[in-house]
Amino acid sequence: MSIQQNLNTIKSQLPAHVTLVAVSKTKPVADLMEAYDAGQRIFGENKIQEMTEKWEIMPKDIEWHMIGHVQTNKVKYMAPYVSLIHGVDSLKLLQEINKQAAKNNRVIDCLLQVYIAEEESKFGLDEQELEELLKLVQHDKDNFKNIRIVGLMGMATFTENKNQIEKEFKHLKTIFDKINELSIINYPLSILSMGMSGDYQLAISCGSTMVRIGSSIFGSR
Ligand SMILES: *Cc1c(COP(=O)(O)O)cnc(C)c1O
């Protein structure tokens, strides 16, 4: 199957309220262009340098999403153009994104990454850290004029056990709804980024509004 066929198959399965991020990390520009020519405009990368190299040479109507773990000292390289940063998990990182966004006269949209998996290796905030960070940003909002927290992101445990994955996705959806019900910030969070090639249908059934799909579009890495 071609990239274009894969893309069309996946898009035909997505409800209208779910946004597709085509995860193109490690793939050559020619592959991304095939997806672009098939109409895809949102691409996800997990390394800032690789994303920046692709941004420089590809069409400028592409929205670039940073889906990987972000080191503060590299934020400046993507601040001029990045559309959405999925993996924000500390105050220090939010402050740096705000600072670099201000230098570029931009407001950068961010998702806070929540730790929902059972593994030790995944990044993210636990529920309490998340609420504390949201309250802090809300309370100190004059110092965060150049970022906008628009939602949450999570990754389930890497397992074949669908019940466990479902439990973790539902947990994240519960946290998302709770934040909105309690109005911890003064506007509703709109994006819930969860689901990858192996589990996006399950994620959507659990309330995902944004799926990050790589290998099912571009083939294995
Ligand atoms: C690589 C990656 C994906 C895509 O994974 P696939 O299994 O190839 O769909 C999604 N989210 C994050 C954070 C990733 O690093």
XYZ file of N, CA and C in Angstrom, residues 40-155:
348
model
N -2.345 15.942 3.298
C -1.994 16.035 4.720
C -1.217 17.326 5.002
N -1.626 18.050 6.047
C -0.945 19.310 6.374
C -0.382 19.341 7.789
N -0.635 18.325 8.583
C -0.123 18.315 9.958
C 0.846 17.153 10.107
N 2.087 17.500 10.471
C 3.115 16.480 10.627
C 3.695 16.547 12.042
N 4.007 15.377 12.593
C 4.596 15.300 13.930
C 6.000 14.739 13.866
N 6.884 15.391 14.593
C 8.285 14.954 14.653
C 8.695 14.911 16.122
N 9.724 14.121 16.433
C 10.136 14.058 17.841
C 11.553 14.592 18.099
N 12.205 15.080 17.036
C 13.525 15.704 17.242
C 13.501 17.105 16.613
N 13.909 18.098 17.401
C 13.783 19.482 16.956
C 14.648 19.745 15.721
N 15.853 19.200 15.720
C 16.739 19.460 14.575
C 16.170 18.870 13.282
N 15.698 17.639 13.370
C 15.129 16.996 12.172
C 13.880 17.752 11.697
N 13.042 18.154 12.633
C 11.823 18.895 12.279
C 12.186 20.220 11.596
N 13.202 20.900 12.130
C 13.588 22.199 11.584
C 14.150 22.051 10.169
N 14.934 21.006 9.951
C 15.469 20.769 8.601
C 14.323 20.536 7.606
N 13.317 19.798 8.025
C 12.173 19.527 7.140
C 11.334 20.800 6.929
N 11.126 21.544 8.012
C 10.368 22.805 7.904
C 11.025 23.748 6.896
N 12.364 23.803 6.932
C 13.068 24.743 6.053
C 12.817 24.463 4.579
N 12.736 23.194 4.221
C 12.630 22.895 2.787
C 11.215 22.553 2.323
N 10.301 22.363 3.225
C 8.955 21.946 2.796
C 7.984 23.127 2.710
N 6.808 22.914 2.076
C 5.851 24.017 1.913
C 5.466 24.657 3.252
N 5.203 25.951 3.213
C 5.020 26.704 4.452
C 3.595 26.639 5.011
N 2.702 25.939 4.336
C 1.370 25.792 4.927
C 1.256 24.530 5.789
N 2.387 23.913 6.081
C 2.381 22.735 6.960
C 2.379 23.188 8.419
N 1.595 22.495 9.247
C 1.641 22.693 10.701
C 2.564 21.636 11.291
N 3.603 22.101 11.982
C 4.569 21.174 12.585
C 4.269 20.987 14.062
N 4.085 19.730 14.447
C 3.837 19.403 15.860
C 5.050 18.705 16.453
N 5.523 19.196 17.580
C 6.608 18.520 18.294
C 5.980 17.523 19.257
N 6.214 16.231 19.000
C 5.572 15.206 19.834
C 6.549 14.530 20.798
N 7.834 14.851 20.690
C 8.819 14.189 21.542
C 9.132 14.977 22.800
N 10.025 14.416 23.586
C 10.457 15.116 24.787
C 11.319 16.318 24.377
N 11.067 17.474 24.995
C 11.738 18.708 24.584
C 12.777 19.126 25.618
N 13.990 19.363 25.132
C 15.025 19.936 26.002
C 14.922 21.452 25.927
N 14.971 22.103 27.086
C 14.767 23.554 27.124
C 15.742 24.305 26.220
N 16.990 23.838 26.140
C 17.977 24.592 25.361
C 17.744 24.518 23.854
N 16.773 23.688 23.423
C 16.503 23.582 21.986
C 15.196 24.245 21.554
N 14.446 24.761 22.508
C 13.148 25.372 22.189
C 13.317 26.493 21.160
N 14.414 27.251 21.281
C 14.617 28.415 20.403
C 14.622 28.059 18.912
N 15.050 26.842 18.594
C 15.127 26.476 17.171
C 13.748 26.274 16.537
N 12.764 25.869 17.340
C 11.433 25.640 16.748
C 10.458 26.787 17.034
N 10.842 27.675 17.947
C 9.919 28.752 18.351
C 9.409 29.602 17.183
N 10.186 29.807 16.115
C 9.669 30.638 15.019
C 8.499 30.012 14.260
N 8.329 28.705 14.337
C 7.354 28.100 13.427
C 6.475 27.000 14.031
N 6.854 26.407 15.161
C 6.116 25.220 15.632
C 4.644 25.570 15.916
N 3.734 24.671 15.557
C 2.294 24.924 15.757
C 1.777 24.426 17.091
N 2.274 23.272 17.511
C 1.779 22.694 18.761
C 2.880 21.829 19.363
N 3.128 22.036 20.657
C 4.113 21.219 21.376
C 3.339 20.276 22.294
N 3.432 18.966 22.024
C 2.601 17.989 22.741
C 3.161 17.599 24.113
N 4.483 17.622 24.256
C 5.063 16.948 25.424
C 5.539 17.858 26.530
N 4.782 18.885 26.880
C 5.248 19.811 27.915
C 4.971 19.211 29.291
N 6.016 19.094 30.093
C 5.818 18.443 31.388
C 6.541 19.128 32.541
N 6.885 20.400 32.365
C 7.465 21.118 33.512
C 7.243 22.619 33.387
N 7.283 23.280 34.537
C 7.159 24.734 34.578
C 8.340 25.387 33.849
N 9.518 24.830 34.069
C 10.728 25.366 33.446
C 10.594 25.376 31.922
N 10.064 24.298 31.382
C 9.891 24.209 29.936
C 8.833 25.212 29.448
N 7.743 25.336 30.171
C 6.709 26.320 29.794
C 7.276 27.739 29.800
N 8.099 28.029 30.805
C 8.706 29.368 30.890
C 9.617 29.633 29.688
N 10.374 28.615 29.306
C 11.278 28.774 28.171
C 10.493 28.914 26.859
N 9.435 28.144 26.706
C 8.607 28.258 25.496
C 7.995 29.660 25.437
N 7.516 30.140 26.586
C 6.939 31.482 26.636
C 7.961 32.551 26.231
N 9.170 32.398 26.761
C 10.238 33.362 26.473
C 10.603 33.368 24.976
N 10.763 32.184 24.416
C 11.154 32.102 23.006
C 9.997 32.509 22.089
N 8.775 32.206 22.486
C 7.609 32.634 21.706
C 7.541 34.162 21.683
N 7.786 34.793 22.839
C 7.760 36.255 22.928
C 8.806 36.874 21.998
N 9.983 36.290 21.970
C 11.036 36.795 21.077
C 10.601 36.764 19.619
N 9.726 35.825 19.296
C 9.244 35.680 17.922
C 7.865 36.326 17.710
N 7.417 37.091 18.707
C 6.076 37.701 18.648
C 4.988 36.691 18.353
N 5.077 35.547 19.021
C 4.089 34.501 18.771
C 3.436 34.059 20.075
N 2.305 33.376 19.920
C 1.714 32.627 21.029
C 1.788 31.165 20.601
N 2.467 30.352 21.389
C 2.642 28.949 21.012
C 1.695 28.063 21.822
N 0.943 27.234 21.086
C 0.012 26.303 21.723
C 0.772 25.108 22.292
N 0.373 24.703 23.487
C 1.050 23.602 24.172
C 0.030 22.613 24.733
N 0.421 21.365 24.765
C -0.323 20.339 25.494
C 0.530 19.916 26.680
N -0.099 19.682 27.808
C 0.638 19.154 28.948
C 0.597 17.634 28.889
N 1.770 17.038 29.027
C 1.840 15.580 28.952
C 1.571 14.971 30.326
N 0.619 14.056 30.348
C 0.232 13.409 31.596
C 0.729 11.965 31.573
N 1.252 11.564 32.704
C 1.799 10.222 32.845
C 0.665 9.257 33.159
N 0.349 8.378 32.198
C -0.757 7.438 32.441
C -0.293 5.979 32.385
N 0.917 5.737 31.893
C 1.385 4.357 31.695
C 1.922 3.766 32.990
N 2.098 2.454 32.966
C 2.661 1.789 34.145
C 4.177 1.720 34.090
N 4.754 1.945 32.881
C 6.204 1.848 32.767
C 6.889 3.008 33.478
N 8.134 2.799 33.787
C 8.923 3.843 34.431
C 9.423 4.879 33.422
N 9.521 4.482 32.156
C 10.291 5.270 31.204
C 9.557 6.488 30.609
N 8.252 6.531 30.733
C 7.514 7.592 30.046
C 7.588 8.929 30.801
N 7.668 9.991 30.049
C 7.688 11.327 30.631
C 6.266 11.749 30.981
N 6.163 12.786 31.757
C 4.837 13.346 32.003
C 4.593 13.696 33.455
N 3.489 14.423 33.656
C 3.091 14.868 34.986
C 2.077 13.891 35.560
N 2.081 13.739 36.887
C 0.959 12.997 37.454
C -0.190 13.990 37.672
N -1.334 13.465 38.109
C -2.540 14.288 38.161
C -2.361 15.509 39.072
N -1.718 15.287 40.188
C -1.541 16.387 41.139
C -0.586 17.447 40.586
N 0.508 16.996 39.988
C 1.463 17.942 39.392
C 0.797 18.741 38.275
N -0.060 18.058 37.521
C -0.783 18.713 36.431
C -1.666 19.839 36.966
N -2.459 19.533 37.991
C -3.356 20.552 38.544
C -2.563 21.720 39.130
N -1.459 21.391 39.789
C -0.632 22.464 40.371
C -0.055 23.370 39.288
N 0.405 22.747 38.213
C 0.996 23.532 37.121
C -0.070 24.416 36.462
N -1.242 23.861 36.238
C -2.322 24.655 35.630
C -2.706 25.837 36.516
N -2.802 25.587 37.823
C -3.171 26.670 38.746
C -2.102 27.762 38.766
N -0.859 27.310 38.739
C 0.245 28.257 38.762
C 0.228 29.168 37.529
N 0.024 28.544 36.377
C 0.010 29.307 35.126
C -1.199 30.247 35.105
N -2.334 29.735 35.594
C -3.542 30.541 35.662
C -3.334 31.755 36.578
N -2.731 31.509 37.714
C -2.524 32.550 38.717
C -1.519 33.598 38.233
N -0.562 33.133 37.447
C 0.549 33.982 37.016
C 0.414 34.305 35.520
N -0.826 34.451 35.044
C -1.027 34.446 33.586
C -0.383 35.622 32.858
N -0.138 36.721 33.569
C 0.549 37.839 32.923
C 1.966 37.467 32.484
N 2.530 36.463 33.129
C 3.869 36.021 32.745
C 3.858 34.860 31.746
N 2.661 34.514 31.291
C 2.559 33.431 30.305
C 1.711 33.865 29.107
N 1.919 35.107 28.678
C 1.082 35.637 27.589
C 1.420 35.023 26.240
N 2.573 34.386 26.135
C 2.999 33.859 24.832
C 2.891 32.345 24.709
N 2.227 31.738 25.682
C 1.861 30.327 25.517
C 0.363 30.193 25.763
N -0.210 29.143 25.195
C -1.626 28.835 25.448
C -1.705 27.324 25.654
N -2.134 26.941 26.843
C -2.304 25.504 27.100
C -3.661 25.111 26.521
N -3.643 24.254 25.500
C -4.891 23.947 24.791
C -5.385 22.521 25.040
N -4.620 21.740 25.793
C -5.095 20.388 26.058
C -4.061 19.502 26.717
N -4.326 18.217 26.674
C -3.475 17.222 27.324
C -3.035 16.166 26.320
N -1.894 15.547 26.622
C -1.375 14.455 25.792
C -0.957 13.313 26.706
N -1.172 12.094 26.224
C -0.724 10.947 27.012
C -0.367 9.774 26.129
N 0.473 8.912 26.665
C 0.855 7.676 25.973
C 0.564 6.499 26.885
